[in-house]
Amino acid sequence: MRKAERSLGVVFFPAFDWAISPTHPEREERLLYTQDQLHEEGLFDVEGVREYKPDVAERTDVERTHFCFPDVDAVTTRSHLVSAGGAIRAARLVMEKQAERAFAMVRPPGHHAMKCVRGARGFCNVNMEAIMIDWLREHYGLRRIAIVDTDCHHGDGTQDVFWHDPDVLFISLHQDGRTLFPGTGFPIESGGPAARGRTINIPLPPGTGDEGVLMVIRELVMPLLEDFGPELIINSAGQDNHYTDPITNMNVSAQGYAELNSILNPDIAVLEGGYAIQGALPYVNLGICLAMAGMDYSMVHEPDYRAESLRQDPRITSYVEELCRQMPRVYHNPPESPQSAEHGMRDGDWWVRNKSIFYDTGGFQETQKESALLCDNCRGVLQIESQVGSVRCLGVEVPLDACPACQNRGHAIVEQAQLKSAFRYVQLIDRVNKQYSRFGF
Amino acid sequence: MYLGIDVGGTHTDAVALDISGPGVEVVSACKVKTHPQNLLASVNEALERILKGVDRNKVKRLNLSTTLSTNAIVEGRIEDVGVLVIPGPGMDPTEYMLCRDFHVLDGAMDHRGNETARLDKAQCARAIAACRANGVNTFAAVGKFSVRNPLHENTLRHMLCGSRDDADCHRADFVTLGHHLGGRLNFPRRAATAYFNCAVWRLYNEFADAVEKSLQALGLGHVRVNVLKADGGTMPLAVSRRMPVQSIFSGPAASVMGIIALCEIVHDSVILDIGGTTTDIAVFADGSPLLERAGIAIGSHPTLVRALRVKSIGVGGDSALSMIGDTVRVGPRRLGPSMAEGGRHPTLTDALNYLEYCAVGDVQTSRRGVTEFAEAHTISADKFAEQAVQAAAGTIHEETRALIAEINDQPVYTIHELIEGKRIVPRKLYLMGGPAEALQKPLFSRFQLASEAPEHFAVANAVGAALTRTTTDVELFADTQKHVMFLPGLGHHENIPGSYSLEDAKRDAMNHLLARLADLKLSSDADRAEITHASSFNMVEGMHTTGRNMRVKCQIKPGVERTLG
């Protein structure tokens, strides 16, 4: 009888009846070969490893996290609610102690979905990890959570959702934004005024392989996690750093991914991108499952794996070494960000940034003005004014543990906005009173 | 005339059914003791008893459910097998090393059936020679993804048998190839199933020979013999000789098929077979029994043997009553028989006797036993007996709810199934077994469902065995980019054009299933053929569709030929 060292719940949901479009990378076929591989390996017959069905997220679960304009139904399909529900189920498995570790192998992905959602960007509509974390906090009162995003693309959505949150440490490893979508994720992006140093971006040069990524995890990420002391570690497990991925330029193998998870030892992993669906995903997903369950993964290899052809360029190695030396400063002693409209600047009591966000999947541009109240007693109320075309919308968030003044302020802003009717849609997220409401048609 | 025999662990039940009219008449039925060391003697004894006064020429069919293979495995009376596995990359194959002569060979197939590493023939020859040197001459050859491409398994068969002809195997006694076990993906289960199939092959065939011989001697040489499988179907004796592993754990299936024969089941329902030691719980969806998702486990080895989903819990008539603090418990220990039947410790049956729900054996002894036990635990006898019965009904109810919750929580892979998929909500309860009638009322108050305890339930298992139909299933896998279509269970592959569609695949799968029925001389069951799964995925490379990847499963539904109801 094969036995797992740590029990692992796998929420496997390949959504075999959903695609963005028939030939889009995010299509029905994406997890087909992964399913074949996991079933052929008999993974779910291993004692301690079980397959679970996802929950279906409620509209409230989305509205707790995102400002959705015009509303949740307009920017999501059932597949997004199932995928978010899959992440919630994974969290539930761990919290209810049905499994020590959980992997939500669900699609579509979510890490490019930002706080304010007007449509789809980077194949993402809503943010699965963020919805899961806010659900966890509301239902289990968790506070300090770390997310390590190992997708090849910068997790700009997750970064945006937790930008002002000092209790979430967001670390993203990705191919350098100068060479890949979404073009962000530089060390200077380190968090809002109340959460400086809680966003850590680690851009890696194209061609980085197992050696470089594992070096970053071992020497940079692990010490930061140790210092931060999270109650839960979450891996945004994108698999597009793989050497065969069609839309990126990295050189990581299934072995590398498995070892990464073995070192990182996340409580929960949530699948993100990864589009080498035949040559990479079956092996990478298997490797991650085995590593999370504490089982031997040394025999998991891609059929075309040749270690020598994936050897990392020494120049990359020395660049990564330098990154590991420099980056802890961003966490321990974050530099003042430059005062500019783009990076944010003080405007009276508010910290204001202007953003222009391109929805590549939807093909439109959103302009945003994000204002966070500089409050001495709490994180401060947050408001986002969003405009696409001529449609202006307003989202107001009273964050967790907001002080009474900020709670009142948040409700007052919403009231004012309704009186002035300058906005087509207004949404209020009041995390203190667990009140999620929307106005406008 | 149909005969049904269910050789169980303690009893062998048999019936003879007259089917000459429109319905079914039970002509004779008997229960004899099972001789574990001589199952043939039990079969013969049961046959003699039910055939008294029956015209043997009118007997058309004998369906036999036997514990032979199960017992052989449990008791270790199995022979050594050479297991040759080709795992390729993935999980460590030595974690499920099945036996001494277990050889891991180089070579690999990927999930689409592309050969990604070749067999090393010299290494294969060395492994085979090592097995033979140990005196082993039955072999299981199993490759990962062999159900997508059986090349390596076929090559090994050629080396083992000394022939490419399927009928000829002059160099080995018996060889099981993994892909012949069906198209389902699960390499460790495939290896274990192939191993057990070889391990019981010789013993099983000796038994089959003996059964055929004694049927001749009894003047039943003309009778068609079928063997029960755990999935609620039968297979012809000739087929079972090559697939003896399929005969394991057929007992619970016989009981479930029995209740189908005795009652008209149409809704979602729960079947409780309450025995001496255990209660078996089975669940029906829209009147059809549910199957295990992957297959049944033999000991700690999961296999691909299809089986009805039956959950056994430790509550039965002989379950010991005990007290922990103020709580009365029933089972899971069996300290039977009950005091009413000469036992020394009060059991559930004694409590039922005490409350006059039934009158089994010596009711006075039950009353005395329950009273004494209750007094010793400073509780009134009435209360003790009542709580014991409540506890039994409560446990059965809880376990049934848990089973249904588990079934409803089974993974699905499409949004449609997840959101609109069927959920099982039982509407009726069927009870069988010794204490069934006595427990009818307490169970009703828990389940709040109409319940029925059919007549003849004492030999329901044998009735079920007699009336069970033959089942068979076929799986098809097609890849239009590679222009191949493959039916692993039949070992059949064919080239297909790029335009091959899911409709073509469904038609081909059905045709092969019907052809197989014709081979088994069962063409009349064609109307029970159904497609249980059909999916087609566009395979895309770059931005272009390069082909379609299709999977189709079809089966002959399990069922009974007629009902007594």
PDB file of C-alpha atoms in Angstrom, chain B residues 242-364:
ATOM      1  CA  ARG B 242      -9.279 -16.386 -18.899  1.00  0.00           C
ATOM      2  CA  MET B 243     -10.508 -13.716 -16.462  1.00  0.00           C
ATOM      3  CA  PRO B 244     -10.899 -15.555 -13.148  1.00  0.00           C
ATOM      4  CA  VAL B 245     -10.175 -12.368 -11.209  1.00  0.00           C
ATOM      5  CA  GLN B 246     -13.564 -11.068 -12.351  1.00  0.00           C
ATOM      6  CA  SER B 247     -15.267 -13.711 -10.175  1.00  0.00           C
ATOM      7  CA  ILE B 248     -14.112 -12.232  -6.877  1.00  0.00           C
ATOM      8  CA  PHE B 249     -16.496 -10.638  -4.359  1.00  0.00           C
ATOM      9  CA  SER B 250     -19.625 -11.574  -6.291  1.00  0.00           C
ATOM     10  CA  GLY B 251     -21.577 -12.418  -3.093  1.00  0.00           C
ATOM     11  CA  PRO B 252     -22.864  -8.906  -2.257  1.00  0.00           C
ATOM     12  CA  ALA B 253     -23.765  -8.426  -5.937  1.00  0.00           C
ATOM     13  CA  ALA B 254     -25.903 -11.577  -5.841  1.00  0.00           C
ATOM     14  CA  SER B 255     -27.879 -10.153  -2.900  1.00  0.00           C
ATOM     15  CA  VAL B 256     -28.359  -6.796  -4.577  1.00  0.00           C
ATOM     16  CA  MET B 257     -29.510  -8.452  -7.805  1.00  0.00           C
ATOM     17  CA  GLY B 258     -31.825 -10.586  -5.673  1.00  0.00           C
ATOM     18  CA  ILE B 259     -33.627  -7.576  -4.310  1.00  0.00           C
ATOM     19  CA  ILE B 260     -34.002  -6.246  -7.852  1.00  0.00           C
ATOM     20  CA  ALA B 261     -35.597  -9.538  -8.826  1.00  0.00           C
ATOM     21  CA  LEU B 262     -37.918  -9.519  -5.821  1.00  0.00           C
ATOM     22  CA  CYS B 263     -39.012  -5.875  -5.935  1.00  0.00           C
ATOM     23  CA  GLU B 264     -39.700  -3.394  -8.652  1.00  0.00           C
ATOM     24  CA  ILE B 265     -37.121  -0.676  -7.890  1.00  0.00           C
ATOM     25  CA  VAL B 266     -37.547   2.517  -9.892  1.00  0.00           C
ATOM     26  CA  HIS B 267     -36.528   5.408  -7.640  1.00  0.00           C
ATOM     27  CA  ASP B 268     -33.409   6.427  -5.770  1.00  0.00           C
ATOM     28  CA  SER B 269     -33.387   3.866  -2.973  1.00  0.00           C
ATOM     29  CA  VAL B 270     -31.349   2.339  -0.192  1.00  0.00           C
ATOM     30  CA  ILE B 271     -30.964  -1.418   0.182  1.00  0.00           C
ATOM     31  CA  LEU B 272     -30.044  -2.772   3.592  1.00  0.00           C
ATOM     32  CA  ASP B 273     -28.993  -6.393   3.829  1.00  0.00           C
ATOM     33  CA  ILE B 274     -28.895  -6.969   7.571  1.00  0.00           C
ATOM     34  CA  GLY B 275     -27.008 -10.156   8.351  1.00  0.00           C
ATOM     35  CA  GLY B 276     -25.543 -11.771  11.445  1.00  0.00           C
ATOM     36  CA  THR B 277     -22.260  -9.889  11.577  1.00  0.00           C
ATOM     37  CA  THR B 278     -22.696  -6.955   9.226  1.00  0.00           C
ATOM     38  CA  THR B 279     -25.190  -4.815   7.417  1.00  0.00           C
ATOM     39  CA  ASP B 280     -24.462  -4.254   3.734  1.00  0.00           C
ATOM     40  CA  ILE B 281     -25.680  -0.917   2.419  1.00  0.00           C
ATOM     41  CA  ALA B 282     -26.229  -0.427  -1.312  1.00  0.00           C
ATOM     42  CA  VAL B 283     -27.593   2.635  -3.070  1.00  0.00           C
ATOM     43  CA  PHE B 284     -29.693   2.756  -6.228  1.00  0.00           C
ATOM     44  CA  ALA B 285     -30.008   5.756  -8.517  1.00  0.00           C
ATOM     45  CA  ASP B 286     -33.252   5.774 -10.513  1.00  0.00           C
ATOM     46  CA  GLY B 287     -33.589   2.069  -9.894  1.00  0.00           C
ATOM     47  CA  SER B 288     -30.076   1.074 -11.027  1.00  0.00           C
ATOM     48  CA  PRO B 289     -27.365  -0.056  -8.626  1.00  0.00           C
ATOM     49  CA  LEU B 290     -24.292   2.170  -8.364  1.00  0.00           C
ATOM     50  CA  LEU B 291     -20.828   0.907  -9.202  1.00  0.00           C
ATOM     51  CA  GLU B 292     -17.563   1.603  -7.412  1.00  0.00           C
ATOM     52  CA  ARG B 293     -15.835   4.477  -9.174  1.00  0.00           C
ATOM     53  CA  ALA B 294     -12.618   2.697 -10.007  1.00  0.00           C
ATOM     54  CA  GLY B 295     -12.947  -0.905  -8.891  1.00  0.00           C
ATOM     55  CA  ILE B 296     -12.853  -3.100  -5.837  1.00  0.00           C
ATOM     56  CA  ALA B 297      -9.807  -3.610  -3.593  1.00  0.00           C
ATOM     57  CA  ILE B 298      -8.386  -7.043  -2.816  1.00  0.00           C
ATOM     58  CA  GLY B 299      -6.843  -6.704   0.614  1.00  0.00           C
ATOM     59  CA  SER B 300      -4.775  -3.549   0.410  1.00  0.00           C
ATOM     60  CA  HIS B 301      -4.512  -3.707  -3.384  1.00  0.00           C
ATOM     61  CA  PRO B 302      -7.018  -1.644  -5.358  1.00  0.00           C
ATOM     62  CA  THR B 303      -7.922  -3.360  -8.645  1.00  0.00           C
ATOM     63  CA  LEU B 304      -9.805  -2.615 -11.844  1.00  0.00           C
ATOM     64  CA  VAL B 305     -12.460  -5.251 -11.113  1.00  0.00           C
ATOM     65  CA  ARG B 306     -15.785  -3.478 -11.535  1.00  0.00           C
ATOM     66  CA  ALA B 307     -18.032  -3.905  -8.533  1.00  0.00           C
ATOM     67  CA  LEU B 308     -21.315  -2.676  -7.146  1.00  0.00           C
ATOM     68  CA  ARG B 309     -20.816  -0.098  -4.486  1.00  0.00           C
ATOM     69  CA  VAL B 310     -21.636  -1.850  -1.215  1.00  0.00           C
ATOM     70  CA  LYS B 311     -20.658  -0.563   2.211  1.00  0.00           C
ATOM     71  CA  SER B 312     -20.405  -3.072   5.060  1.00  0.00           C
ATOM     72  CA  ILE B 313     -20.792  -1.908   8.649  1.00  0.00           C
ATOM     73  CA  GLY B 314     -20.422  -3.892  11.843  1.00  0.00           C
ATOM     74  CA  VAL B 315     -24.077  -4.022  12.895  1.00  0.00           C
ATOM     75  CA  GLY B 316     -25.979  -7.305  12.646  1.00  0.00           C
ATOM     76  CA  GLY B 317     -28.186  -9.673  14.602  1.00  0.00           C
ATOM     77  CA  ASP B 318     -25.184 -11.230  16.359  1.00  0.00           C
ATOM     78  CA  SER B 319     -23.544  -7.916  17.241  1.00  0.00           C
ATOM     79  CA  ALA B 320     -22.717  -7.780  20.938  1.00  0.00           C
ATOM     80  CA  LEU B 321     -24.503  -5.248  23.153  1.00  0.00           C
ATOM     81  CA  SER B 322     -22.342  -3.250  25.526  1.00  0.00           C
ATOM     82  CA  MET B 323     -22.471  -0.157  27.676  1.00  0.00           C
ATOM     83  CA  ILE B 324     -19.979   2.674  27.706  1.00  0.00           C
ATOM     84  CA  GLY B 325     -20.948   5.066  30.464  1.00  0.00           C
ATOM     85  CA  ASP B 326     -24.665   5.701  29.962  1.00  0.00           C
ATOM     86  CA  THR B 327     -24.635   4.810  26.296  1.00  0.00           C
ATOM     87  CA  VAL B 328     -25.764   1.490  24.919  1.00  0.00           C
ATOM     88  CA  ARG B 329     -23.686   0.295  21.975  1.00  0.00           C
ATOM     89  CA  VAL B 330     -24.314  -2.351  19.328  1.00  0.00           C
ATOM     90  CA  GLY B 331     -21.273  -4.012  17.741  1.00  0.00           C
ATOM     91  CA  PRO B 332     -18.956  -3.701  16.003  1.00  0.00           C
ATOM     92  CA  ARG B 333     -17.846  -6.853  17.895  1.00  0.00           C
ATOM     93  CA  ARG B 334     -19.646 -10.050  17.049  1.00  0.00           C
ATOM     94  CA  LEU B 335     -20.052 -12.286  20.109  1.00  0.00           C
ATOM     95  CA  GLY B 336     -22.722 -14.385  18.481  1.00  0.00           C
ATOM     96  CA  PRO B 337     -24.729 -16.335  18.232  1.00  0.00           C
ATOM     97  CA  SER B 338     -27.425 -14.597  20.262  1.00  0.00           C
ATOM     98  CA  MET B 339     -28.403 -16.066  23.628  1.00  0.00           C
ATOM     99  CA  ALA B 340     -31.670 -17.133  22.035  1.00  0.00           C
ATOM    100  CA  GLU B 341     -29.595 -19.438  19.861  1.00  0.00           C
ATOM    101  CA  GLY B 342     -27.289 -20.690  22.582  1.00  0.00           C
ATOM    102  CA  GLY B 343     -24.828 -17.812  22.844  1.00  0.00           C
ATOM    103  CA  ARG B 344     -23.459 -16.391  26.081  1.00  0.00           C
ATOM    104  CA  HIS B 345     -23.669 -12.656  25.555  1.00  0.00           C
ATOM    105  CA  PRO B 346     -26.774 -10.598  24.711  1.00  0.00           C
ATOM    106  CA  THR B 347     -26.892  -9.442  21.088  1.00  0.00           C
ATOM    107  CA  LEU B 348     -29.115  -7.272  18.958  1.00  0.00           C
ATOM    108  CA  THR B 349     -31.358 -10.279  18.231  1.00  0.00           C
ATOM    109  CA  ASP B 350     -31.887 -10.768  21.983  1.00  0.00           C
ATOM    110  CA  ALA B 351     -32.920  -7.125  22.370  1.00  0.00           C
ATOM    111  CA  LEU B 352     -35.361  -7.510  19.470  1.00  0.00           C
ATOM    112  CA  ASN B 353     -36.744 -10.672  21.088  1.00  0.00           C
ATOM    113  CA  TYR B 354     -37.090  -8.882  24.403  1.00  0.00           C
ATOM    114  CA  LEU B 355     -39.120  -6.097  22.799  1.00  0.00           C
ATOM    115  CA  GLU B 356     -41.231  -8.684  20.949  1.00  0.00           C
ATOM    116  CA  TYR B 357     -40.230  -7.281  17.578  1.00  0.00           C
ATOM    117  CA  CYS B 358     -39.407 -10.846  16.628  1.00  0.00           C
ATOM    118  CA  ALA B 359     -39.327 -14.344  18.087  1.00  0.00           C
ATOM    119  CA  VAL B 360     -36.061 -15.991  17.134  1.00  0.00           C
ATOM    120  CA  GLY B 361     -35.003 -19.191  18.949  1.00  0.00           C
ATOM    121  CA  ASP B 362     -35.589 -19.291  22.671  1.00  0.00           C
ATOM    122  CA  VAL B 363     -37.230 -15.958  23.509  1.00  0.00           C
ATOM    123  CA  GLN B 364     -37.205 -16.661  27.269  1.00  0.00           C
TER     124      GLN B 364
END
